[in-house]
Every structure is written in structure tokens, then in C-alpha cells.
Amino acid sequence: MDKNQNPTNFSVSDIRDSFPIFKEEIDGKTLTYLDSAASAQKPKRVIDFISKYYLYHYANVHRGAYSLSENLTSDFEESRSIVRSFLNADSEKEIIFTKGATESINLVANSFSSLMNPGDEIIITELEHHSNIVPWQLIKEIKDIELKVVPINKDGSLNIDKLREFLSHKTKLVSLTHVSNVLGTILPVREIADLVHNNGSRLLVDGCQGIVHQQVDVKEMDCDFYVFSGHKMYGPNGIGILYGKQELLDEMPPYQGGGDMIRNVTFSKSEWADLPAKFEAGTPPIVPAIGLGEAIKYFSSFSIKDILSHEEDLLNYAMEKMSSLNDVKVIPAPKLRCAVISFIVEGTHPHDLATILDNYGICIRAGHHCAQPLMEILGLNSTARISFGIYNEFEDIDRFIDALKGAKRILA
Ligand SMILES: Cc1ncc(COP(=O)(O)O)c(C=O)c1O
């Protein structure tokens, strides 16, 4: 059997056929895209769907009394239903469209913090992306609250005992990643949700990586907030999701003011609209939101079991090949990990390596991956990183390994 074909209908060659970018050569070379953790490529189906809306169906939503706008509003709200069903949330009121995960976290940081008192605490972890660090630092200054950081173990897993120790009556929120974008560590979010709730606190899960590499069911996970960006799940950029439990979102004040989020406005005061409009001030990212619905339909046309099994095979294959190369040091990650490998080549700067690999048509990420504090803990300034998506084939890894050998020769 073709090693890119697993036993069910999940066929990598069919998947690659549906992504126009893989049909093109880049400067005469086959594109080897190993940077899906930064942003995923888009299937033709999603691209066509989006252009159809700009070509033939475009207007504003929630405003027009004419059918073009009414039809678009209905498609926009249909997309919200698709997201709700994908996450298994209870209601469309719990699904807020934002422009990305970063905005979703800033929304919670600004709005949820108004329910906090000076001296209250927020807990994050050493694994976090800057998006789940900086918004809390900004709020910490304004609200006089404390920020605690749970350490990781040597293998890159979270030190759950420390989290237990940190939880106290002062803890209002624990905000952590579902899957690390640097190490691929998968956090036991359900177990953590129990700990957090037994302490009377709330849990935000940054699902930027988790949404494409794990089965996500917010009820099963019992998180209070779950955030992600459309562009990492084969959808458009400029669209993100904040899922929040309705009773919490109801309690929280709006994040931004403007059109669409109000029921009534006078010069002396305004009344807010109901959820989800309360958190969607101004013209929303209309077409990206509709495109996200199509990307979710595309992603859901495969079984998550097949996706995870394919990505695990790629991970194991790459780890085995990389371990046979002298001077290549993979950054330790725990057993419970997925789809991402960070590494360094002794004596070589990751940026130089990425530049040389680019000459072979290979896209990898180099840098601190928006996780500078984690880099400091690892004792590094930067790493090189490869990450996988549904369209990656074993040949991508073969080309990467060959190019890595070539780069080592050039840099020797
Ligand atoms: C774990 C994690 N959190 C947050 C983000 C920020 O996502 P965005 O830039 O789409 O808002 C990323 C993006 O790389 C990420 O990997």
C-alpha cells in the first residue's frame, strides 16, 4: 500500500490535488510546505467559496432591508451554526466572531478582568505563545492583578503539581494552550478543567494548534473559553473564534463599542445588544467568517482519527530520520505531543538554515515562534521548526532530510 494512503478513504494524494498551491512549482522546485503551525494552505473549495461571495453575493450584514444583504446575513449566521456544531457548543450565542485568536484572548482579558478585584490572580504556563502572555500583562498593570506562570517539566510537559499548588481562592482564571506551537506538547485540558473548576476558577484554552490536531468538544472538555484562528485550519485569515459559556459572556461587559453591538444609544447612555452581537462591534469580517464555515465543512469531511493517525505517522517518520543525522538536536517533547518538531543544527543559526532550505523549495519556520519566554527556559534564542498539516506526505520529509544534509555540507 502507498505509505501516504491509510486504510480508510483518507488519501493524501487526493488531498494534495485539492490544494492549488501544490500544483505549482516555486522557482522550479516542488513546494515542500512544513510550516502549517504558522498558517495552513487553503483548499480550492474554500478559495472558490470565498471568491463567489465577493463576486456575486457581497453586501453588509445585519443592516440591509434588501435581499442581497438578508441572504448574506443568513449565510453569515449559518457559518456561526457550523462553528457551534463543530465545537459542540450549546448555542450560537456562545460563538463570537473576532479577527483572530489574538483578538479573542484580548477580548477576554479586557472584559473578564472587569469581574476581577485588585490582588486576584491569573495563571498561565511557560508554554504560552505571546498572544496568551502579553494581553494579561497589559491587564495586570491596569487592574493591579497578579500573573503566575506554571513551569514545565524537563520533557516539555506541564508540571500539573505546580498548577495544583498555584490554585487558590485568588485565582480567577487559568489560561493555557491546548497544544504548544513550539514543542507540540498536548495539555490534558479535561483534567485541568476539573482542577480549575474544583477551585472555583475559570479556564481559557488557546486552541490555535489544538483545533486542527485534536478532537475538540467544548462540553466534553468543559472549558469556559476556547479560542482559535481560521487561517490555521485551512480557512481564511482575518477570522477567529471566541467560544464562551453563555452565562459568563452574559456577565461580561462589551470589549469594544460601535455599531451592531447595541440595542439603544442616546448621548447619555447605551444599552447592549444580546449575545453574540454584544461582542461584535462594527462591520464583522463577513466573508472570512463565511469562508471559515466552508473550511470547517472541508476539515470535517475527514475523520479526525484519520487525520491524527496520518500526522502521527509523519511525526514518527521525521523523528526517526532526524535522529540518524549527526549535529541535529531535536528539542525534547513529551510522549503526549503532535505535529510539530523544534530542532537545532549544532553550530548553525536557525535563520541561516531556513534560508538555505528555502533554496530547495522547503518552507520551515525559524525564530522564537512568538514564545520568547519558553525559548529562554530552553536556554535558546531560537529554533528551527517543522510542522505538519493534512496535505503533508512522506516525500516532504524525505526532501527535507536531503536538503538538511545539503545545508549541513554548505554550512560545514
Ligand atoms: C498557540 C498559539 N496561540 C496563539 C497564536 C496566535 O494566533 P493568531 O496570530 O492567528 O491570532 C498562535 C499562532 O501561531 C499559536 O500558535
Tab-separated table of C-alpha atoms and ligand atoms in Angstrom:
chain	number	residue	atom	x	y	z
A	1	MET	CA	0.000	0.000	0.000
A	2	ASP	CA	1.123	3.578	-0.740
A	3	LYS	CA	2.613	4.918	2.502
A	4	ASN	CA	0.566	8.121	2.036
A	5	GLN	CA	-2.666	6.154	1.948
A	6	ASN	CA	-4.085	4.917	5.237
A	7	PRO	CA	-6.703	2.150	5.328
A	8	THR	CA	-9.816	4.385	5.130
A	9	ASN	CA	-10.752	6.950	2.458
A	10	PHE	CA	-8.108	9.424	3.686
A	11	SER	CA	-5.854	9.843	0.667
A	12	VAL	CA	-3.012	12.359	0.857
A	13	SER	CA	-2.628	12.476	-2.918
A	14	ASP	CA	-6.344	13.351	-3.316
A	15	ILE	CA	-5.983	15.967	-0.575
A	16	ARG	CA	-2.934	17.492	-2.266
A	17	ASP	CA	-4.880	17.627	-5.535
A	18	SER	CA	-7.423	19.867	-3.875
A	19	PHE	CA	-4.788	22.460	-2.828
A	20	PRO	CA	-3.842	24.532	-5.924
A	21	ILE	CA	-0.556	25.657	-4.377
A	22	PHE	CA	0.850	22.117	-4.528
A	23	LYS	CA	0.314	22.005	-8.298
A	24	GLU	CA	2.676	24.940	-8.788
A	25	GLU	CA	6.439	24.803	-8.727
A	26	ILE	CA	8.151	27.548	-6.750
A	27	ASP	CA	11.218	28.764	-8.687
A	28	GLY	CA	11.273	25.427	-10.494
A	29	LYS	CA	11.134	23.391	-7.282
A	30	THR	CA	8.432	21.252	-5.716
A	31	LEU	CA	6.932	23.147	-2.799
A	32	THR	CA	7.611	21.381	0.488
A	33	TYR	CA	5.451	23.192	2.989
A	34	LEU	CA	6.375	22.352	6.576
A	35	ASP	CA	5.001	25.442	8.299
A	36	SER	CA	1.314	24.740	8.855
A	37	ALA	CA	1.598	25.644	12.552
A	38	ALA	CA	2.201	29.238	11.383
A	39	SER	CA	-0.577	29.186	8.786
A	40	ALA	CA	-2.146	26.408	6.744
A	41	GLN	CA	-2.592	26.334	2.965
A	42	LYS	CA	-6.121	26.666	1.564
A	43	PRO	CA	-8.069	24.103	-0.470
A	44	LYS	CA	-9.553	25.286	-3.793
A	45	ARG	CA	-13.003	24.635	-2.416
A	46	VAL	CA	-12.539	27.322	0.274
A	47	ILE	CA	-10.865	29.770	-2.130
A	48	ASP	CA	-13.681	29.347	-4.688
A	49	PHE	CA	-16.310	29.698	-1.987
A	50	ILE	CA	-14.797	32.975	-0.795
A	51	SER	CA	-14.434	34.439	-4.304
A	52	LYS	CA	-18.030	33.503	-5.096
A	53	TYR	CA	-19.149	35.703	-2.197
A	54	TYR	CA	-17.028	38.669	-3.307
A	55	LEU	CA	-18.063	38.201	-6.943
A	56	TYR	CA	-21.786	37.666	-6.615
A	57	HIS	CA	-23.142	37.895	-3.071
A	58	TYR	CA	-21.401	40.767	-1.312
A	59	ALA	CA	-23.147	43.388	0.872
A	60	ASN	CA	-23.057	44.257	4.572
A	61	VAL	CA	-24.742	42.012	7.143
A	62	HIS	CA	-27.391	42.708	9.803
A	63	ARG	CA	-28.248	46.038	8.164
A	64	GLY	CA	-29.790	45.865	4.731
A	65	ALA	CA	-33.515	45.596	4.104
A	66	TYR	CA	-32.773	44.157	0.670
A	67	SER	CA	-32.387	40.515	-0.239
A	68	LEU	CA	-28.655	40.641	-1.095
A	69	SER	CA	-27.889	41.691	2.478
A	70	GLU	CA	-30.527	39.442	4.016
A	71	ASN	CA	-29.206	36.392	2.172
A	72	LEU	CA	-25.643	37.200	3.163
A	73	THR	CA	-26.714	37.694	6.792
A	74	SER	CA	-28.315	34.295	6.713
A	75	ASP	CA	-25.121	32.674	5.310
A	76	PHE	CA	-23.020	34.527	7.893
A	77	GLU	CA	-25.233	33.212	10.700
A	78	GLU	CA	-25.235	29.746	9.126
A	79	SER	CA	-21.454	29.783	9.452
A	80	ARG	CA	-21.822	30.555	13.144
A	81	SER	CA	-24.020	27.445	13.399
A	82	ILE	CA	-21.356	25.379	11.655
A	83	VAL	CA	-18.766	26.569	14.212
A	84	ARG	CA	-21.180	25.860	17.077
A	85	SER	CA	-21.813	22.354	15.873
A	86	PHE	CA	-18.092	21.710	15.180
A	87	LEU	CA	-17.211	22.704	18.755
A	88	ASN	CA	-20.354	21.058	20.166
A	89	ALA	CA	-21.297	24.294	21.948
A	90	ASP	CA	-24.827	24.671	23.302
A	91	SER	CA	-25.844	27.804	21.456
A	92	GLU	CA	-24.860	30.195	18.660
A	93	LYS	CA	-24.838	32.887	21.375
A	94	GLU	CA	-21.640	31.282	22.638
A	95	ILE	CA	-19.802	31.770	19.316
A	96	ILE	CA	-18.218	35.197	18.836
A	97	PHE	CA	-16.543	36.118	15.556
A	98	THR	CA	-13.270	38.003	16.055
A	99	LYS	CA	-10.403	38.745	13.708
A	100	GLY	CA	-8.205	36.021	15.166
A	101	ALA	CA	-7.253	34.109	18.295
A	102	THR	CA	-5.162	37.053	19.467
A	103	GLU	CA	-8.178	39.323	19.417
A	104	SER	CA	-10.264	36.643	21.156
A	105	ILE	CA	-7.777	36.485	24.053
A	106	ASN	CA	-7.571	40.285	24.252
A	107	LEU	CA	-11.356	40.377	24.369
A	108	VAL	CA	-11.449	38.016	27.356
A	109	ALA	CA	-8.508	39.759	29.049
A	110	ASN	CA	-10.227	43.137	28.828
A	111	SER	CA	-13.766	42.072	29.519
A	112	PHE	CA	-13.357	39.229	32.036
A	113	SER	CA	-10.910	41.300	34.077
A	114	SER	CA	-13.692	43.732	34.893
A	115	LEU	CA	-15.121	40.914	37.058
A	116	MET	CA	-11.805	40.796	38.987
A	117	ASN	CA	-10.569	42.687	42.042
A	118	PRO	CA	-7.087	44.014	42.850
A	119	GLY	CA	-4.932	41.153	44.150
A	120	ASP	CA	-6.813	38.481	42.147
A	121	GLU	CA	-4.670	36.098	40.101
A	122	ILE	CA	-4.472	34.743	36.581
A	123	ILE	CA	-2.421	31.639	35.859
A	124	ILE	CA	-0.713	30.919	32.538
A	125	THR	CA	2.056	28.442	31.678
A	126	GLU	CA	5.629	28.524	30.377
A	127	LEU	CA	4.389	27.019	27.104
A	128	GLU	CA	2.380	30.046	26.029
A	129	HIS	CA	2.509	31.991	22.782
A	130	HIS	CA	2.929	35.770	23.227
A	131	SER	CA	-0.800	36.071	22.456
A	132	ASN	CA	-1.539	34.356	25.735
A	133	ILE	CA	1.037	36.312	27.741
A	134	VAL	CA	1.013	39.942	26.657
A	135	PRO	CA	-2.769	40.599	26.929
A	136	TRP	CA	-2.597	39.503	30.579
A	137	GLN	CA	0.460	41.685	31.237
A	138	LEU	CA	-1.409	44.689	29.846
A	139	ILE	CA	-4.379	43.978	32.127
A	140	LYS	CA	-2.162	43.217	35.121
A	141	GLU	CA	-0.922	46.817	35.097
A	142	ILE	CA	-4.382	48.355	34.766
A	143	LYS	CA	-6.231	46.130	37.235
A	144	ASP	CA	-3.456	45.501	39.762
A	145	ILE	CA	-3.781	41.748	39.450
A	146	GLU	CA	-1.108	39.044	39.687
A	147	LEU	CA	0.111	36.797	36.887
A	148	LYS	CA	1.509	33.377	37.830
A	149	VAL	CA	3.337	31.083	35.439
A	150	VAL	CA	3.222	27.286	35.793
A	151	PRO	CA	6.589	25.719	34.894
A	152	ILE	CA	7.138	22.839	32.519
A	153	ASN	CA	8.996	19.616	33.266
A	154	LYS	CA	12.280	18.706	31.551
A	155	ASP	CA	10.431	16.740	28.868
A	156	GLY	CA	8.256	19.748	27.915
A	157	SER	CA	5.114	18.520	29.681
A	158	LEU	CA	3.257	20.788	32.100
A	159	ASN	CA	4.036	20.493	35.794
A	160	ILE	CA	0.490	19.777	36.944
A	161	ASP	CA	1.561	19.548	40.611
A	162	LYS	CA	2.723	23.168	40.395
A	163	LEU	CA	-0.579	24.179	38.852
A	164	ARG	CA	-2.344	22.495	41.797
A	165	GLU	CA	-0.070	24.393	44.173
A	166	PHE	CA	-0.726	27.748	42.460
A	167	LEU	CA	-4.512	27.449	42.527
A	168	SER	CA	-6.005	29.445	45.401
A	169	HIS	CA	-9.077	31.470	46.290
A	170	LYS	CA	-7.382	34.368	44.471
A	171	THR	CA	-7.236	32.508	41.135
A	172	LYS	CA	-9.931	33.799	38.821
A	173	LEU	CA	-8.756	32.373	35.528
A	174	VAL	CA	-6.305	29.804	34.186
A	175	SER	CA	-5.371	30.490	30.568
A	176	LEU	CA	-3.303	27.914	28.713
A	177	THR	CA	-2.611	26.434	25.351
A	178	HIS	CA	-4.222	23.212	24.147
A	179	VAL	CA	-1.156	22.261	22.089
A	180	SER	CA	2.239	24.016	22.227
A	181	ASN	CA	3.239	25.646	18.938
A	182	VAL	CA	6.928	25.096	19.804
A	183	LEU	CA	7.091	21.576	21.241
A	184	GLY	CA	3.775	20.069	20.188
A	185	THR	CA	3.004	19.220	23.839
A	186	ILE	CA	-0.679	18.317	24.252
A	187	LEU	CA	-2.054	19.555	27.555
A	188	PRO	CA	-4.522	17.360	29.475
A	189	VAL	CA	-7.169	20.075	29.295
A	190	ARG	CA	-10.043	17.968	30.633
A	191	GLU	CA	-8.079	17.008	33.759
A	192	ILE	CA	-7.039	20.660	34.151
A	193	ALA	CA	-10.653	21.855	33.751
A	194	ASP	CA	-11.658	19.675	36.722
A	195	LEU	CA	-8.843	21.064	38.870
A	196	VAL	CA	-9.669	24.638	37.899
A	197	HIS	CA	-13.406	24.274	38.463
A	198	ASN	CA	-12.966	22.482	41.798
A	199	ASN	CA	-11.084	25.606	42.796
A	200	GLY	CA	-13.973	27.832	41.665
A	201	SER	CA	-11.899	29.373	38.848
A	202	ARG	CA	-12.423	29.606	35.080
A	203	LEU	CA	-10.437	28.042	32.229
A	204	LEU	CA	-9.493	29.565	28.868
A	205	VAL	CA	-7.960	27.206	26.308
A	206	ASP	CA	-5.918	28.676	23.442
A	207	GLY	CA	-6.864	26.248	20.697
A	208	CYS	CA	-4.810	27.722	17.842
A	209	GLN	CA	-2.931	24.459	17.387
A	210	GLY	CA	-5.412	22.185	19.177
A	211	ILE	CA	-8.283	22.907	16.797
A	212	VAL	CA	-6.523	21.120	13.908
A	213	HIS	CA	-4.603	18.452	15.797
A	214	GLN	CA	-7.095	17.293	18.423
A	215	GLN	CA	-10.765	16.396	18.645
A	216	VAL	CA	-12.385	19.472	20.184
A	217	ASP	CA	-15.658	19.241	22.065
A	218	VAL	CA	-16.032	22.183	24.408
A	219	LYS	CA	-18.685	20.442	26.513
A	220	GLU	CA	-16.569	17.346	26.905
A	221	MET	CA	-13.513	19.499	27.665
A	222	ASP	CA	-15.595	21.672	29.997
A	223	CYS	CA	-13.517	24.790	29.273
A	224	ASP	CA	-15.098	28.182	29.891
A	225	PHE	CA	-13.482	29.781	26.826
A	226	TYR	CA	-11.902	28.248	23.723
A	227	VAL	CA	-10.216	30.429	21.086
A	228	PHE	CA	-8.751	29.747	17.665
A	229	SER	CA	-7.911	31.350	14.293
A	230	GLY	CA	-9.394	30.337	10.942
A	231	HIS	CA	-6.139	30.581	8.994
A	232	LYS	CA	-4.541	27.660	10.834
A	233	MET	CA	-7.403	25.329	9.954
A	234	TYR	CA	-7.296	25.658	6.164
A	235	GLY	CA	-9.608	28.679	6.275
A	236	PRO	CA	-9.176	32.375	5.505
A	237	ASN	CA	-7.202	34.734	7.663
A	238	GLY	CA	-8.774	37.701	9.397
A	239	ILE	CA	-11.255	35.485	11.235
A	240	GLY	CA	-11.092	33.983	14.704
A	241	ILE	CA	-13.450	32.455	17.191
A	242	LEU	CA	-14.125	33.021	20.832
A	243	TYR	CA	-16.287	30.313	22.336
A	244	GLY	CA	-17.502	31.217	25.819
A	245	LYS	CA	-20.080	29.694	28.147
A	246	GLN	CA	-23.203	31.773	27.807
A	247	GLU	CA	-23.647	32.600	31.490
A	248	LEU	CA	-20.111	34.020	31.539
A	249	LEU	CA	-20.411	36.004	28.313
A	250	ASP	CA	-23.707	37.392	29.615
A	251	GLU	CA	-21.973	38.580	32.761
A	252	MET	CA	-19.037	40.205	30.932
A	253	PRO	CA	-19.236	43.783	29.590
A	254	PRO	CA	-18.582	44.501	25.891
A	255	TYR	CA	-14.978	44.706	24.745
A	256	GLN	CA	-15.405	47.343	22.034
A	257	GLY	CA	-18.167	49.814	21.301
A	258	GLY	CA	-19.689	50.690	17.935
A	259	GLY	CA	-22.378	49.722	15.511
A	260	ASP	CA	-24.234	46.404	15.771
A	261	MET	CA	-23.407	45.737	19.446
A	262	ILE	CA	-26.121	47.992	20.868
A	263	ARG	CA	-29.845	47.821	21.449
A	264	ASN	CA	-30.279	51.542	22.019
A	265	VAL	CA	-27.963	54.564	22.032
A	266	THR	CA	-28.505	58.033	23.477
A	267	PHE	CA	-25.894	60.679	24.289
A	268	SER	CA	-26.278	59.897	27.974
A	269	LYS	CA	-26.053	56.091	27.802
A	270	SER	CA	-26.299	52.981	25.637
A	271	GLU	CA	-27.807	49.533	26.108
A	272	TRP	CA	-26.039	46.470	24.770
A	273	ALA	CA	-27.427	44.014	22.288
A	274	ASP	CA	-27.804	40.362	23.264
A	275	LEU	CA	-25.119	37.780	22.574
A	276	PRO	CA	-23.325	37.289	20.290
A	277	ALA	CA	-23.760	40.843	18.873
A	278	LYS	CA	-22.676	42.396	22.198
A	279	PHE	CA	-19.083	41.359	21.405
A	280	GLU	CA	-19.134	42.085	17.659
A	281	ALA	CA	-18.836	45.853	17.309
A	282	GLY	CA	-18.634	47.257	13.795
A	283	THR	CA	-18.778	45.508	10.437
A	284	PRO	CA	-17.526	41.974	11.121
A	285	PRO	CA	-15.096	40.031	8.896
A	286	ILE	CA	-18.076	38.895	6.796
A	287	VAL	CA	-16.560	36.817	4.012
A	288	PRO	CA	-13.768	35.347	6.183
A	289	ALA	CA	-16.447	34.201	8.655
A	290	ILE	CA	-18.426	32.534	5.877
A	291	GLY	CA	-15.199	31.035	4.489
A	292	LEU	CA	-14.395	29.590	7.901
A	293	GLY	CA	-17.693	27.676	7.796
A	294	GLU	CA	-16.639	26.159	4.463
A	295	ALA	CA	-13.162	25.316	5.818
A	296	ILE	CA	-14.777	23.537	8.771
A	297	LYS	CA	-17.007	21.563	6.399
A	298	TYR	CA	-13.907	20.604	4.412
A	299	PHE	CA	-11.933	19.613	7.534
A	300	SER	CA	-14.907	17.664	8.897
A	301	SER	CA	-15.192	15.678	5.683
A	302	PHE	CA	-12.278	13.600	7.064
A	303	SER	CA	-12.377	11.589	10.231
A	304	ILE	CA	-10.280	13.206	12.949
A	305	LYS	CA	-8.963	9.714	13.709
A	306	ASP	CA	-7.503	9.502	10.193
A	307	ILE	CA	-6.041	12.997	10.402
A	308	LEU	CA	-4.362	12.311	13.730
A	309	SER	CA	-3.098	8.931	12.635
A	310	HIS	CA	-1.578	10.415	9.452
A	311	GLU	CA	0.077	13.254	11.384
A	312	GLU	CA	1.444	10.808	13.941
A	313	ASP	CA	2.934	8.681	11.168
A	314	LEU	CA	4.588	11.795	9.706
A	315	LEU	CA	5.909	12.784	13.117
A	316	ASN	CA	7.380	9.337	13.803
A	317	TYR	CA	8.876	9.134	10.323
A	318	ALA	CA	10.509	12.574	10.649
A	319	MET	CA	11.801	11.846	14.174
A	320	GLU	CA	13.380	8.601	13.021
A	321	LYS	CA	15.066	10.252	10.029
A	322	MET	CA	16.257	13.259	12.033
A	323	SER	CA	17.692	11.106	14.813
A	324	SER	CA	20.028	9.494	12.274
A	325	LEU	CA	21.651	12.869	11.459
A	326	ASN	CA	24.670	13.967	13.463
A	327	ASP	CA	24.512	17.525	14.792
A	328	VAL	CA	20.714	17.667	14.553
A	329	LYS	CA	19.283	18.072	18.035
A	330	VAL	CA	15.530	17.705	18.462
A	331	ILE	CA	14.180	19.762	21.373
A	332	PRO	CA	12.719	17.300	23.902
A	333	ALA	CA	8.943	16.961	23.897
A	334	PRO	CA	6.755	14.596	25.931
A	335	LYS	CA	5.060	11.448	24.575
A	336	LEU	CA	1.749	13.302	24.502
A	337	ARG	CA	2.630	15.583	21.592
A	338	CYS	CA	1.695	16.177	17.982
A	339	ALA	CA	2.510	17.579	14.553
A	340	VAL	CA	5.411	19.900	15.490
A	341	ILE	CA	9.169	19.296	15.808
A	342	SER	CA	11.540	22.007	17.027
A	343	PHE	CA	15.218	21.392	16.452
A	344	ILE	CA	18.611	22.966	16.065
A	345	VAL	CA	21.592	22.050	13.956
A	346	GLU	CA	24.704	22.438	16.100
A	347	GLY	CA	26.816	25.410	15.055
A	348	THR	CA	24.143	26.802	12.693
A	349	HIS	CA	21.742	29.650	13.221
A	350	PRO	CA	18.139	28.502	12.548
A	351	HIS	CA	17.593	31.530	10.265
A	352	ASP	CA	20.595	30.575	8.098
A	353	LEU	CA	19.290	27.046	7.922
A	354	ALA	CA	15.778	28.189	6.923
A	355	THR	CA	17.263	30.432	4.217
A	356	ILE	CA	19.289	27.580	2.728
A	357	LEU	CA	16.319	25.194	2.866
A	358	ASP	CA	14.266	27.810	1.027
A	359	ASN	CA	16.651	27.356	-1.933
A	360	TYR	CA	15.466	23.736	-2.035
A	361	GLY	CA	11.789	24.834	-2.039
A	362	ILE	CA	11.373	23.889	1.613
A	363	CYS	CA	9.436	26.159	3.974
A	364	ILE	CA	10.268	25.800	7.641
A	365	ARG	CA	9.948	28.284	10.481
A	366	ALA	CA	12.952	29.699	12.325
A	367	GLY	CA	12.935	32.024	15.306
A	368	HIS	CA	11.384	32.231	18.738
A	369	HIS	CA	7.926	31.267	17.416
A	370	CYS	CA	6.322	34.083	19.447
A	371	ALA	CA	7.325	32.210	22.581
A	372	GLN	CA	10.398	34.094	23.794
A	373	PRO	CA	9.929	33.174	27.475
A	374	LEU	CA	9.793	29.473	26.545
A	375	MET	CA	12.965	29.872	24.462
A	376	GLU	CA	14.687	31.364	27.494
A	377	ILE	CA	13.646	28.358	29.597
A	378	LEU	CA	15.008	26.036	26.902
A	379	GLY	CA	18.251	28.027	27.018
A	380	LEU	CA	17.954	29.047	23.359
A	381	ASN	CA	17.349	32.211	21.367
A	382	SER	CA	15.583	30.431	18.569
A	383	THR	CA	14.926	27.051	16.994
A	384	ALA	CA	14.071	25.712	13.577
A	385	ARG	CA	10.619	24.125	13.408
A	386	ILE	CA	8.792	21.819	11.046
A	387	SER	CA	5.058	21.287	11.419
A	388	PHE	CA	2.542	19.172	9.544
A	389	GLY	CA	-0.882	19.501	8.007
A	390	ILE	CA	-3.262	17.030	6.379
A	391	TYR	CA	-1.582	17.512	2.978
A	392	ASN	CA	1.957	16.592	4.007
A	393	GLU	CA	3.359	13.423	2.505
A	394	PHE	CA	6.298	11.265	3.499
A	395	GLU	CA	8.132	12.591	0.442
A	396	ASP	CA	8.025	16.072	2.052
A	397	ILE	CA	10.099	14.671	4.885
A	398	ASP	CA	12.459	12.865	2.501
A	399	ARG	CA	13.035	16.140	0.619
A	400	PHE	CA	13.519	17.977	3.911
A	401	ILE	CA	16.076	15.438	5.159
A	402	ASP	CA	18.013	15.531	1.869
A	403	ALA	CA	18.047	19.333	1.963
A	404	LEU	CA	19.120	19.284	5.602
A	405	LYS	CA	22.090	17.095	4.643
A	406	GLY	CA	22.896	19.541	1.806
A	407	ALA	CA	22.617	22.526	4.153
A	408	LYS	CA	24.952	20.860	6.637
A	409	ARG	CA	27.527	20.414	3.867
A	410	ILE	CA	27.233	24.092	2.851
A	411	LEU	CA	27.453	25.306	6.431
A	412	ALA	CA	30.277	22.924	7.472
B	1	LIG	C1	-0.570	28.523	20.328
B	1	LIG	C2	-0.880	29.801	19.590
B	1	LIG	N1	-1.595	30.755	20.198
B	1	LIG	C3	-1.908	31.914	19.592
B	1	LIG	C4	-1.486	32.167	18.312
B	1	LIG	C5	-1.861	33.482	17.672
B	1	LIG	O1	-2.706	33.277	16.570
B	1	LIG	P1	-3.110	34.494	15.615
B	1	LIG	O2	-1.842	35.186	15.241
B	1	LIG	O3	-3.796	33.830	14.471
B	1	LIG	O4	-4.034	35.373	16.398
B	1	LIG	C6	-0.719	31.218	17.639
B	1	LIG	C7	-0.181	31.474	16.281
B	1	LIG	O5	0.858	30.974	15.918
B	1	LIG	C8	-0.419	29.997	18.293
B	1	LIG	O6	0.300	29.041	17.690
